[in-house]
Amino acid sequence: MKKRTLGAMAPASLLPPAAPAQDGATPGAATAAAPVLLAAGSLRQAFGDILAAYRAAGGQHVEVQFGPSGKLRKDIEGGRTVDVFASAASAHTEALAAIGLLGASQVFAHNDLCVVATPQAGLRADTLLDGLRARELRLATSTPVSDPMGDTTWRFFRNADRQQPGLYAVLDAKALKLSGAANGDPNSSSPYIGAFQQDRADAYIMYCTNAALVTRALPRLQVVRIPDSLNVRSRYGIAARKGSEEGERLLRFVLGKPGQDILHKHGFH
């Protein structure tokens, strides 16, 4: 991953002081005691560790909500106050920065697509497209537009179509959009795990970081890497609200060495 210009995180003693609480804050908005982070669902485990390390370095407790990045962007455009937005697509943070709802957007991580499948599906990297187009294969995906993982999946479909003309229409028609349409229930199990537990899919296209979590929970499943010639690498973007000192502190922590080391540990590039 390219080094960030902001450099490594300063020691806790060098962190700037937290911003004072504002009188008359909008109900539900961020306060000095509880800055708000909205983050892509694929960042849940990594950011759990990042926020714990951030607090250990002297940062404040952060209120966090995970969900589809496209849906979270719409929430911010609709007036929701946020201190930091970490999106699975840098296009969302760039768009919000362009209209002044966030400060400058920066790329902080990358992710690739993988296919998680049952052994019975018989998928292999060298014959992946033939396996995915099989009539009997139930193929699960995330939802385009509301979730960048869905957007990248459909870009993969277009790459596949260039290799096998007509395949885009087949995959587009058969895809079962089982995740990414709305913010998930934080108390519910992963929709990716649930899809296999409930026998709703034979294969699921997802981020490789999610694939590692799913197969850890369900070891009987297999991970098939999508060949580089067909894969679509996601660029994760992060931005803080202008004027949010705690948001800027958290952003610097994510871009610095502590945050980047944690992201690498969780499989992000």
PDB file of C-alpha atoms in Angstrom:
ATOM      1  CA  MET A   1       0.000   0.000   0.000  1.00  0.00           C
ATOM      2  CA  LYS A   2       1.304   3.500  -0.746  1.00  0.00           C
ATOM      3  CA  LYS A   3       2.521   5.474   2.245  1.00  0.00           C
ATOM      4  CA  ARG A   4       0.257   8.252   3.398  1.00  0.00           C
ATOM      5  CA  THR A   5       1.535  11.790   3.491  1.00  0.00           C
ATOM      6  CA  LEU A   6       0.212  12.322   6.990  1.00  0.00           C
ATOM      7  CA  GLY A   7       2.709   9.829   8.383  1.00  0.00           C
ATOM      8  CA  ALA A   8       2.450   7.664  11.468  1.00  0.00           C
ATOM      9  CA  MET A   9       0.226   8.501  14.381  1.00  0.00           C
ATOM     10  CA  ALA A  10       1.771  10.758  17.024  1.00  0.00           C
ATOM     11  CA  PRO A  11       2.065   9.491  20.610  1.00  0.00           C
ATOM     12  CA  ALA A  12      -0.979  10.085  22.777  1.00  0.00           C
ATOM     13  CA  SER A  13       0.755  12.932  24.598  1.00  0.00           C
ATOM     14  CA  LEU A  14       1.138  14.804  21.288  1.00  0.00           C
ATOM     15  CA  LEU A  15      -2.479  14.464  20.213  1.00  0.00           C
ATOM     16  CA  PRO A  16      -4.317  17.801  19.949  1.00  0.00           C
ATOM     17  CA  PRO A  17      -6.932  18.390  22.665  1.00  0.00           C
ATOM     18  CA  ALA A  18     -10.471  17.245  22.019  1.00  0.00           C
ATOM     19  CA  ALA A  19     -12.959  19.872  20.867  1.00  0.00           C
ATOM     20  CA  PRO A  20     -15.287  21.278  23.535  1.00  0.00           C
ATOM     21  CA  ALA A  21     -18.939  20.317  23.541  1.00  0.00           C
ATOM     22  CA  GLN A  22     -21.214  22.595  21.536  1.00  0.00           C
ATOM     23  CA  ASP A  23     -24.388  24.023  22.994  1.00  0.00           C
ATOM     24  CA  GLY A  24     -27.608  23.414  21.131  1.00  0.00           C
ATOM     25  CA  ALA A  25     -26.347  20.426  19.210  1.00  0.00           C
ATOM     26  CA  THR A  26     -28.838  18.699  16.956  1.00  0.00           C
ATOM     27  CA  PRO A  27     -30.384  15.614  18.630  1.00  0.00           C
ATOM     28  CA  GLY A  28     -28.447  12.528  17.583  1.00  0.00           C
ATOM     29  CA  ALA A  29     -25.509  14.591  16.282  1.00  0.00           C
ATOM     30  CA  ALA A  30     -21.918  13.996  17.281  1.00  0.00           C
ATOM     31  CA  THR A  31     -20.698  15.564  20.530  1.00  0.00           C
ATOM     32  CA  ALA A  32     -17.189  15.989  21.889  1.00  0.00           C
ATOM     33  CA  ALA A  33     -17.825  12.993  24.154  1.00  0.00           C
ATOM     34  CA  ALA A  34     -19.133  10.789  21.355  1.00  0.00           C
ATOM     35  CA  PRO A  35     -17.832  11.527  17.853  1.00  0.00           C
ATOM     36  CA  VAL A  36     -19.660   9.562  15.168  1.00  0.00           C
ATOM     37  CA  LEU A  37     -18.057   7.185  12.676  1.00  0.00           C
ATOM     38  CA  LEU A  38     -20.020   5.727   9.763  1.00  0.00           C
ATOM     39  CA  ALA A  39     -18.187   2.853   8.095  1.00  0.00           C
ATOM     40  CA  ALA A  40     -18.632   0.194   5.438  1.00  0.00           C
ATOM     41  CA  GLY A  41     -19.827  -3.139   6.768  1.00  0.00           C
ATOM     42  CA  SER A  42     -16.709  -4.875   5.467  1.00  0.00           C
ATOM     43  CA  LEU A  43     -14.692  -2.792   7.945  1.00  0.00           C
ATOM     44  CA  ARG A  44     -16.522  -4.021  11.050  1.00  0.00           C
ATOM     45  CA  GLN A  45     -13.817  -6.326  12.450  1.00  0.00           C
ATOM     46  CA  ALA A  46     -10.865  -4.170  11.420  1.00  0.00           C
ATOM     47  CA  PHE A  47     -12.367  -0.996  12.842  1.00  0.00           C
ATOM     48  CA  GLY A  48     -13.280  -2.763  16.068  1.00  0.00           C
ATOM     49  CA  ASP A  49      -9.544  -3.272  16.587  1.00  0.00           C
ATOM     50  CA  ILE A  50      -8.659   0.196  15.277  1.00  0.00           C
ATOM     51  CA  LEU A  51     -11.051   1.940  17.666  1.00  0.00           C
ATOM     52  CA  ALA A  52      -9.733  -0.069  20.613  1.00  0.00           C
ATOM     53  CA  ALA A  53      -6.174   0.941  19.705  1.00  0.00           C
ATOM     54  CA  TYR A  54      -7.290   4.537  19.179  1.00  0.00           C
ATOM     55  CA  ARG A  55      -8.756   4.736  22.668  1.00  0.00           C
ATOM     56  CA  ALA A  56      -5.599   3.172  24.094  1.00  0.00           C
ATOM     57  CA  ALA A  57      -3.626   5.974  22.381  1.00  0.00           C
ATOM     58  CA  GLY A  58      -5.740   8.636  24.100  1.00  0.00           C
ATOM     59  CA  GLY A  59      -8.595   9.031  21.625  1.00  0.00           C
ATOM     60  CA  GLN A  60     -12.225   9.407  22.673  1.00  0.00           C
ATOM     61  CA  HIS A  61     -14.885   6.739  22.663  1.00  0.00           C
ATOM     62  CA  VAL A  62     -16.465   6.725  19.183  1.00  0.00           C
ATOM     63  CA  GLU A  63     -20.066   5.935  18.311  1.00  0.00           C
ATOM     64  CA  VAL A  64     -19.974   3.777  15.192  1.00  0.00           C
ATOM     65  CA  GLN A  65     -22.512   2.437  12.715  1.00  0.00           C
ATOM     66  CA  PHE A  66     -21.654   0.008   9.932  1.00  0.00           C
ATOM     67  CA  GLY A  67     -23.663  -0.415   6.748  1.00  0.00           C
ATOM     68  CA  PRO A  68     -23.646  -0.247   2.940  1.00  0.00           C
ATOM     69  CA  SER A  69     -21.525   2.733   1.901  1.00  0.00           C
ATOM     70  CA  GLY A  70     -24.041   4.004  -0.642  1.00  0.00           C
ATOM     71  CA  LYS A  71     -26.781   4.052   1.980  1.00  0.00           C
ATOM     72  CA  LEU A  72     -24.506   5.810   4.496  1.00  0.00           C
ATOM     73  CA  ARG A  73     -23.619   8.431   1.886  1.00  0.00           C
ATOM     74  CA  LYS A  74     -27.305   9.150   1.338  1.00  0.00           C
ATOM     75  CA  ASP A  75     -27.754   9.523   5.104  1.00  0.00           C
ATOM     76  CA  ILE A  76     -25.012  12.164   5.186  1.00  0.00           C
ATOM     77  CA  GLU A  77     -26.446  13.943   2.154  1.00  0.00           C
ATOM     78  CA  GLY A  78     -29.792  13.910   3.967  1.00  0.00           C
ATOM     79  CA  GLY A  79     -28.351  15.849   6.903  1.00  0.00           C
ATOM     80  CA  ARG A  80     -26.933  13.233   9.238  1.00  0.00           C
ATOM     81  CA  THR A  81     -24.019  14.605  11.251  1.00  0.00           C
ATOM     82  CA  VAL A  82     -20.875  12.502  11.108  1.00  0.00           C
ATOM     83  CA  ASP A  83     -17.285  13.067  12.218  1.00  0.00           C
ATOM     84  CA  VAL A  84     -15.660  10.433   9.986  1.00  0.00           C
ATOM     85  CA  PHE A  85     -16.974   8.426   7.047  1.00  0.00           C
ATOM     86  CA  ALA A  86     -15.002   5.348   5.952  1.00  0.00           C
ATOM     87  CA  SER A  87     -16.422   4.082   2.659  1.00  0.00           C
ATOM     88  CA  ALA A  88     -15.718   0.934   0.662  1.00  0.00           C
ATOM     89  CA  ALA A  89     -15.699   3.156  -2.429  1.00  0.00           C
ATOM     90  CA  SER A  90     -13.636   6.339  -2.485  1.00  0.00           C
ATOM     91  CA  ALA A  91     -16.160   7.800  -4.956  1.00  0.00           C
ATOM     92  CA  HIS A  92     -18.601   8.302  -2.064  1.00  0.00           C
ATOM     93  CA  THR A  93     -16.206  10.255   0.158  1.00  0.00           C
ATOM     94  CA  GLU A  94     -14.955  12.211  -2.852  1.00  0.00           C
ATOM     95  CA  ALA A  95     -18.524  13.204  -3.766  1.00  0.00           C
ATOM     96  CA  LEU A  96     -19.287  14.343  -0.218  1.00  0.00           C
ATOM     97  CA  ALA A  97     -16.047  16.316  -0.097  1.00  0.00           C
ATOM     98  CA  ALA A  98     -16.881  17.989  -3.409  1.00  0.00           C
ATOM     99  CA  ILE A  99     -20.104  19.445  -1.991  1.00  0.00           C
ATOM    100  CA  GLY A 100     -18.527  20.468   1.310  1.00  0.00           C
ATOM    101  CA  LEU A 101     -20.160  17.914   3.597  1.00  0.00           C
ATOM    102  CA  LEU A 102     -16.765  16.361   4.384  1.00  0.00           C
ATOM    103  CA  GLY A 103     -13.148  17.434   4.199  1.00  0.00           C
ATOM    104  CA  ALA A 104     -10.633  15.992   1.759  1.00  0.00           C
ATOM    105  CA  SER A 105     -11.076  12.314   0.825  1.00  0.00           C
ATOM    106  CA  GLN A 106      -8.109   9.946   1.020  1.00  0.00           C
ATOM    107  CA  VAL A 107      -7.702   6.318  -0.032  1.00  0.00           C
ATOM    108  CA  PHE A 108      -6.768   4.211   3.001  1.00  0.00           C
ATOM    109  CA  ALA A 109      -7.256   0.566   1.961  1.00  0.00           C
ATOM    110  CA  HIS A 110      -7.916  -1.774  -0.954  1.00  0.00           C
ATOM    111  CA  ASN A 111      -9.881  -5.004  -1.218  1.00  0.00           C
ATOM    112  CA  ASP A 112     -10.364  -7.687  -3.894  1.00  0.00           C
ATOM    113  CA  LEU A 113     -13.259  -9.972  -4.770  1.00  0.00           C
ATOM    114  CA  CYS A 114     -13.399 -13.683  -3.957  1.00  0.00           C
ATOM    115  CA  VAL A 115     -16.035 -16.378  -4.366  1.00  0.00           C
ATOM    116  CA  VAL A 116     -17.078 -18.451  -1.361  1.00  0.00           C
ATOM    117  CA  ALA A 117     -18.700 -21.715  -2.388  1.00  0.00           C
ATOM    118  CA  THR A 118     -19.832 -25.072  -1.106  1.00  0.00           C
ATOM    119  CA  PRO A 119     -17.622 -28.051  -2.060  1.00  0.00           C
ATOM    120  CA  GLN A 120     -20.556 -29.445  -4.030  1.00  0.00           C
ATOM    121  CA  ALA A 121     -20.489 -26.408  -6.349  1.00  0.00           C
ATOM    122  CA  GLY A 122     -17.147 -27.613  -7.701  1.00  0.00           C
ATOM    123  CA  LEU A 123     -15.842 -24.136  -8.495  1.00  0.00           C
ATOM    124  CA  ARG A 124     -12.180 -23.710  -9.490  1.00  0.00           C
ATOM    125  CA  ALA A 125     -10.214 -20.604 -10.427  1.00  0.00           C
ATOM    126  CA  ASP A 126      -9.241 -21.966 -13.845  1.00  0.00           C
ATOM    127  CA  THR A 127     -12.850 -22.776 -14.816  1.00  0.00           C
ATOM    128  CA  LEU A 128     -14.596 -20.190 -12.655  1.00  0.00           C
ATOM    129  CA  LEU A 129     -16.730 -18.571 -15.348  1.00  0.00           C
ATOM    130  CA  ASP A 130     -18.070 -21.886 -16.594  1.00  0.00           C
ATOM    131  CA  GLY A 131     -18.953 -22.826 -13.022  1.00  0.00           C
ATOM    132  CA  LEU A 132     -20.714 -19.540 -12.282  1.00  0.00           C
ATOM    133  CA  ARG A 133     -22.850 -19.724 -15.421  1.00  0.00           C
ATOM    134  CA  ALA A 134     -24.092 -23.257 -14.651  1.00  0.00           C
ATOM    135  CA  ARG A 135     -27.888 -23.186 -14.647  1.00  0.00           C
ATOM    136  CA  GLU A 136     -28.211 -25.045 -11.345  1.00  0.00           C
ATOM    137  CA  LEU A 137     -25.752 -22.827  -9.411  1.00  0.00           C
ATOM    138  CA  ARG A 138     -27.442 -20.414  -6.998  1.00  0.00           C
ATOM    139  CA  LEU A 139     -25.231 -17.314  -7.035  1.00  0.00           C
ATOM    140  CA  ALA A 140     -25.537 -14.738  -4.236  1.00  0.00           C
ATOM    141  CA  THR A 141     -24.241 -11.175  -4.409  1.00  0.00           C
ATOM    142  CA  SER A 142     -24.532  -7.850  -2.662  1.00  0.00           C
ATOM    143  CA  THR A 143     -26.767  -5.075  -4.043  1.00  0.00           C
ATOM    144  CA  PRO A 144     -25.368  -2.588  -6.581  1.00  0.00           C
ATOM    145  CA  VAL A 145     -25.706   1.171  -6.019  1.00  0.00           C
ATOM    146  CA  SER A 146     -26.389   0.894  -2.277  1.00  0.00           C
ATOM    147  CA  ASP A 147     -23.281  -1.224  -1.644  1.00  0.00           C
ATOM    148  CA  PRO A 148     -19.897  -0.842  -3.408  1.00  0.00           C
ATOM    149  CA  MET A 149     -19.367  -4.591  -3.113  1.00  0.00           C
ATOM    150  CA  GLY A 150     -22.365  -4.982  -5.403  1.00  0.00           C
ATOM    151  CA  ASP A 151     -20.972  -2.368  -7.783  1.00  0.00           C
ATOM    152  CA  THR A 152     -17.622  -4.142  -8.028  1.00  0.00           C
ATOM    153  CA  THR A 153     -19.389  -7.480  -8.534  1.00  0.00           C
ATOM    154  CA  TRP A 154     -21.245  -6.105 -11.548  1.00  0.00           C
ATOM    155  CA  ARG A 155     -17.991  -4.707 -12.899  1.00  0.00           C
ATOM    156  CA  PHE A 156     -16.592  -8.227 -12.557  1.00  0.00           C
ATOM    157  CA  PHE A 157     -19.611  -9.461 -14.537  1.00  0.00           C
ATOM    158  CA  ARG A 158     -18.682  -7.043 -17.341  1.00  0.00           C
ATOM    159  CA  ASN A 159     -15.066  -8.234 -17.266  1.00  0.00           C
ATOM    160  CA  ALA A 160     -16.360 -11.803 -17.512  1.00  0.00           C
ATOM    161  CA  ASP A 161     -18.529 -10.839 -20.482  1.00  0.00           C
ATOM    162  CA  ARG A 162     -15.465  -9.624 -22.373  1.00  0.00           C
ATOM    163  CA  GLN A 163     -13.973 -13.082 -21.955  1.00  0.00           C
ATOM    164  CA  GLN A 164     -17.217 -14.956 -22.633  1.00  0.00           C
ATOM    165  CA  PRO A 165     -19.641 -12.742 -24.604  1.00  0.00           C
ATOM    166  CA  GLY A 166     -23.186 -13.013 -23.288  1.00  0.00           C
ATOM    167  CA  LEU A 167     -22.114 -14.002 -19.780  1.00  0.00           C
ATOM    168  CA  TYR A 168     -23.024 -10.615 -18.265  1.00  0.00           C
ATOM    169  CA  ALA A 169     -26.699 -11.155 -19.059  1.00  0.00           C
ATOM    170  CA  VAL A 170     -26.592 -14.650 -17.552  1.00  0.00           C
ATOM    171  CA  LEU A 171     -24.947 -13.534 -14.296  1.00  0.00           C
ATOM    172  CA  ASP A 172     -27.048 -10.377 -14.014  1.00  0.00           C
ATOM    173  CA  ALA A 173     -30.240 -12.419 -14.344  1.00  0.00           C
ATOM    174  CA  LYS A 174     -29.318 -15.160 -11.893  1.00  0.00           C
ATOM    175  CA  ALA A 175     -27.679 -13.060  -9.148  1.00  0.00           C
ATOM    176  CA  LEU A 176     -29.502 -13.266  -5.802  1.00  0.00           C
ATOM    177  CA  LYS A 177     -28.999  -9.912  -4.049  1.00  0.00           C
ATOM    178  CA  LEU A 178     -28.905 -11.123  -0.453  1.00  0.00           C
ATOM    179  CA  SER A 179     -27.035  -8.241   1.202  1.00  0.00           C
ATOM    180  CA  GLY A 180     -26.272  -4.548   0.948  1.00  0.00           C
ATOM    181  CA  ALA A 181     -29.755  -3.121   0.460  1.00  0.00           C
ATOM    182  CA  ALA A 182     -29.985  -1.509   3.913  1.00  0.00           C
ATOM    183  CA  ASN A 183     -28.038  -0.984   7.104  1.00  0.00           C
ATOM    184  CA  GLY A 184     -27.621  -4.318   8.829  1.00  0.00           C
ATOM    185  CA  ASP A 185     -28.802  -5.219  12.297  1.00  0.00           C
ATOM    186  CA  PRO A 186     -25.644  -5.138  14.457  1.00  0.00           C
ATOM    187  CA  ASN A 187     -27.082  -7.976  16.563  1.00  0.00           C
ATOM    188  CA  SER A 188     -27.758 -10.274  13.619  1.00  0.00           C
ATOM    189  CA  SER A 189     -25.334 -12.763  12.110  1.00  0.00           C
ATOM    190  CA  SER A 190     -23.490 -12.003   8.889  1.00  0.00           C
ATOM    191  CA  PRO A 191     -25.787 -12.207   5.834  1.00  0.00           C
ATOM    192  CA  TYR A 192     -23.000 -14.072   4.052  1.00  0.00           C
ATOM    193  CA  ILE A 193     -22.854 -16.750   6.733  1.00  0.00           C
ATOM    194  CA  GLY A 194     -26.647 -16.859   6.932  1.00  0.00           C
ATOM    195  CA  ALA A 195     -26.970 -17.460   3.208  1.00  0.00           C
ATOM    196  CA  PHE A 196     -25.106 -20.755   3.542  1.00  0.00           C
ATOM    197  CA  GLN A 197     -26.580 -21.743   6.895  1.00  0.00           C
ATOM    198  CA  GLN A 198     -30.081 -21.282   5.457  1.00  0.00           C
ATOM    199  CA  ASP A 199     -29.159 -23.058   2.197  1.00  0.00           C
ATOM    200  CA  ARG A 200     -30.013 -20.022   0.058  1.00  0.00           C
ATOM    201  CA  ALA A 201     -26.864 -20.048  -2.074  1.00  0.00           C
ATOM    202  CA  ASP A 202     -24.222 -22.356  -3.529  1.00  0.00           C
ATOM    203  CA  ALA A 203     -21.738 -19.554  -4.137  1.00  0.00           C
ATOM    204  CA  TYR A 204     -21.406 -15.945  -2.924  1.00  0.00           C
ATOM    205  CA  ILE A 205     -19.268 -13.220  -4.470  1.00  0.00           C
ATOM    206  CA  MET A 206     -17.831 -10.997  -1.723  1.00  0.00           C
ATOM    207  CA  TYR A 207     -14.739  -9.141  -0.610  1.00  0.00           C
ATOM    208  CA  CYS A 208     -11.826 -11.439   0.160  1.00  0.00           C
ATOM    209  CA  THR A 209     -11.693 -10.022   3.709  1.00  0.00           C
ATOM    210  CA  ASN A 210     -15.306 -11.127   4.222  1.00  0.00           C
ATOM    211  CA  ALA A 211     -14.522 -14.506   2.673  1.00  0.00           C
ATOM    212  CA  ALA A 212     -11.895 -15.128   5.346  1.00  0.00           C
ATOM    213  CA  LEU A 213     -14.444 -14.431   8.089  1.00  0.00           C
ATOM    214  CA  VAL A 214     -17.103 -16.646   6.502  1.00  0.00           C
ATOM    215  CA  THR A 215     -14.815 -19.639   6.077  1.00  0.00           C
ATOM    216  CA  ARG A 216     -13.537 -19.193   9.612  1.00  0.00           C
ATOM    217  CA  ALA A 217     -17.124 -19.554  10.818  1.00  0.00           C
ATOM    218  CA  LEU A 218     -18.010 -22.277   8.301  1.00  0.00           C
ATOM    219  CA  PRO A 219     -14.813 -24.273   7.559  1.00  0.00           C
ATOM    220  CA  ARG A 220     -16.628 -26.597   5.141  1.00  0.00           C
ATOM    221  CA  LEU A 221     -16.823 -23.764   2.596  1.00  0.00           C
ATOM    222  CA  GLN A 222     -14.142 -22.995   0.033  1.00  0.00           C
ATOM    223  CA  VAL A 223     -12.662 -19.714  -1.172  1.00  0.00           C
ATOM    224  CA  VAL A 224     -11.982 -19.339  -4.896  1.00  0.00           C
ATOM    225  CA  ARG A 225      -9.841 -16.390  -5.912  1.00  0.00           C
ATOM    226  CA  ILE A 226     -11.062 -14.517  -8.962  1.00  0.00           C
ATOM    227  CA  PRO A 227      -8.181 -14.294 -11.463  1.00  0.00           C
ATOM    228  CA  ASP A 228      -6.448 -10.906 -11.602  1.00  0.00           C
ATOM    229  CA  SER A 229      -7.466 -10.492 -15.240  1.00  0.00           C
ATOM    230  CA  LEU A 230     -11.124 -10.482 -14.143  1.00  0.00           C
ATOM    231  CA  ASN A 231     -10.966  -9.123 -10.608  1.00  0.00           C
ATOM    232  CA  VAL A 232     -11.946  -5.628  -9.511  1.00  0.00           C
ATOM    233  CA  ARG A 233      -9.931  -3.977  -6.747  1.00  0.00           C
ATOM    234  CA  SER A 234     -11.899  -1.639  -4.474  1.00  0.00           C
ATOM    235  CA  ARG A 235     -10.464   1.680  -3.268  1.00  0.00           C
ATOM    236  CA  TYR A 236     -11.658   2.529   0.235  1.00  0.00           C
ATOM    237  CA  GLY A 237     -11.994   6.248   0.983  1.00  0.00           C
ATOM    238  CA  ILE A 238     -12.053   8.093   4.290  1.00  0.00           C
ATOM    239  CA  ALA A 239     -12.834  11.707   5.156  1.00  0.00           C
ATOM    240  CA  ALA A 240     -13.571  13.735   8.285  1.00  0.00           C
ATOM    241  CA  ARG A 241     -16.130  16.475   8.758  1.00  0.00           C
ATOM    242  CA  LYS A 242     -14.623  19.929   8.456  1.00  0.00           C
ATOM    243  CA  GLY A 243     -14.125  21.442  11.887  1.00  0.00           C
ATOM    244  CA  SER A 244     -14.293  18.136  13.775  1.00  0.00           C
ATOM    245  CA  GLU A 245     -11.035  17.948  15.727  1.00  0.00           C
ATOM    246  CA  GLU A 246     -11.774  14.448  17.018  1.00  0.00           C
ATOM    247  CA  GLY A 247     -12.706  13.372  13.507  1.00  0.00           C
ATOM    248  CA  GLU A 248      -9.353  14.617  12.229  1.00  0.00           C
ATOM    249  CA  ARG A 249      -7.565  12.801  15.058  1.00  0.00           C
ATOM    250  CA  LEU A 250      -9.274   9.531  14.188  1.00  0.00           C
ATOM    251  CA  LEU A 251      -8.594   9.996  10.466  1.00  0.00           C
ATOM    252  CA  ARG A 252      -4.872  10.512  11.146  1.00  0.00           C
ATOM    253  CA  PHE A 253      -4.836   7.382  13.297  1.00  0.00           C
ATOM    254  CA  VAL A 254      -6.393   5.269  10.513  1.00  0.00           C
ATOM    255  CA  LEU A 255      -3.924   6.630   7.939  1.00  0.00           C
ATOM    256  CA  GLY A 256      -0.952   6.256  10.264  1.00  0.00           C
ATOM    257  CA  LYS A 257       1.066   3.145  10.988  1.00  0.00           C
ATOM    258  CA  PRO A 258      -1.128   1.788  13.841  1.00  0.00           C
ATOM    259  CA  GLY A 259      -4.274   1.893  11.732  1.00  0.00           C
ATOM    260  CA  GLN A 260      -2.586   0.582   8.595  1.00  0.00           C
ATOM    261  CA  ASP A 261      -0.992  -2.315  10.472  1.00  0.00           C
ATOM    262  CA  ILE A 262      -4.406  -3.366  11.777  1.00  0.00           C
ATOM    263  CA  LEU A 263      -5.965  -3.146   8.315  1.00  0.00           C
ATOM    264  CA  HIS A 264      -3.181  -5.318   6.884  1.00  0.00           C
ATOM    265  CA  LYS A 265      -3.726  -7.862   9.645  1.00  0.00           C
ATOM    266  CA  HIS A 266      -7.363  -8.126   8.561  1.00  0.00           C
ATOM    267  CA  GLY A 267      -6.437  -8.759   4.925  1.00  0.00           C
ATOM    268  CA  PHE A 268      -6.752  -5.275   3.415  1.00  0.00           C
ATOM    269  CA  HIS A 269      -4.057  -4.077   1.018  1.00  0.00           C
TER     270      HIS A 269
END
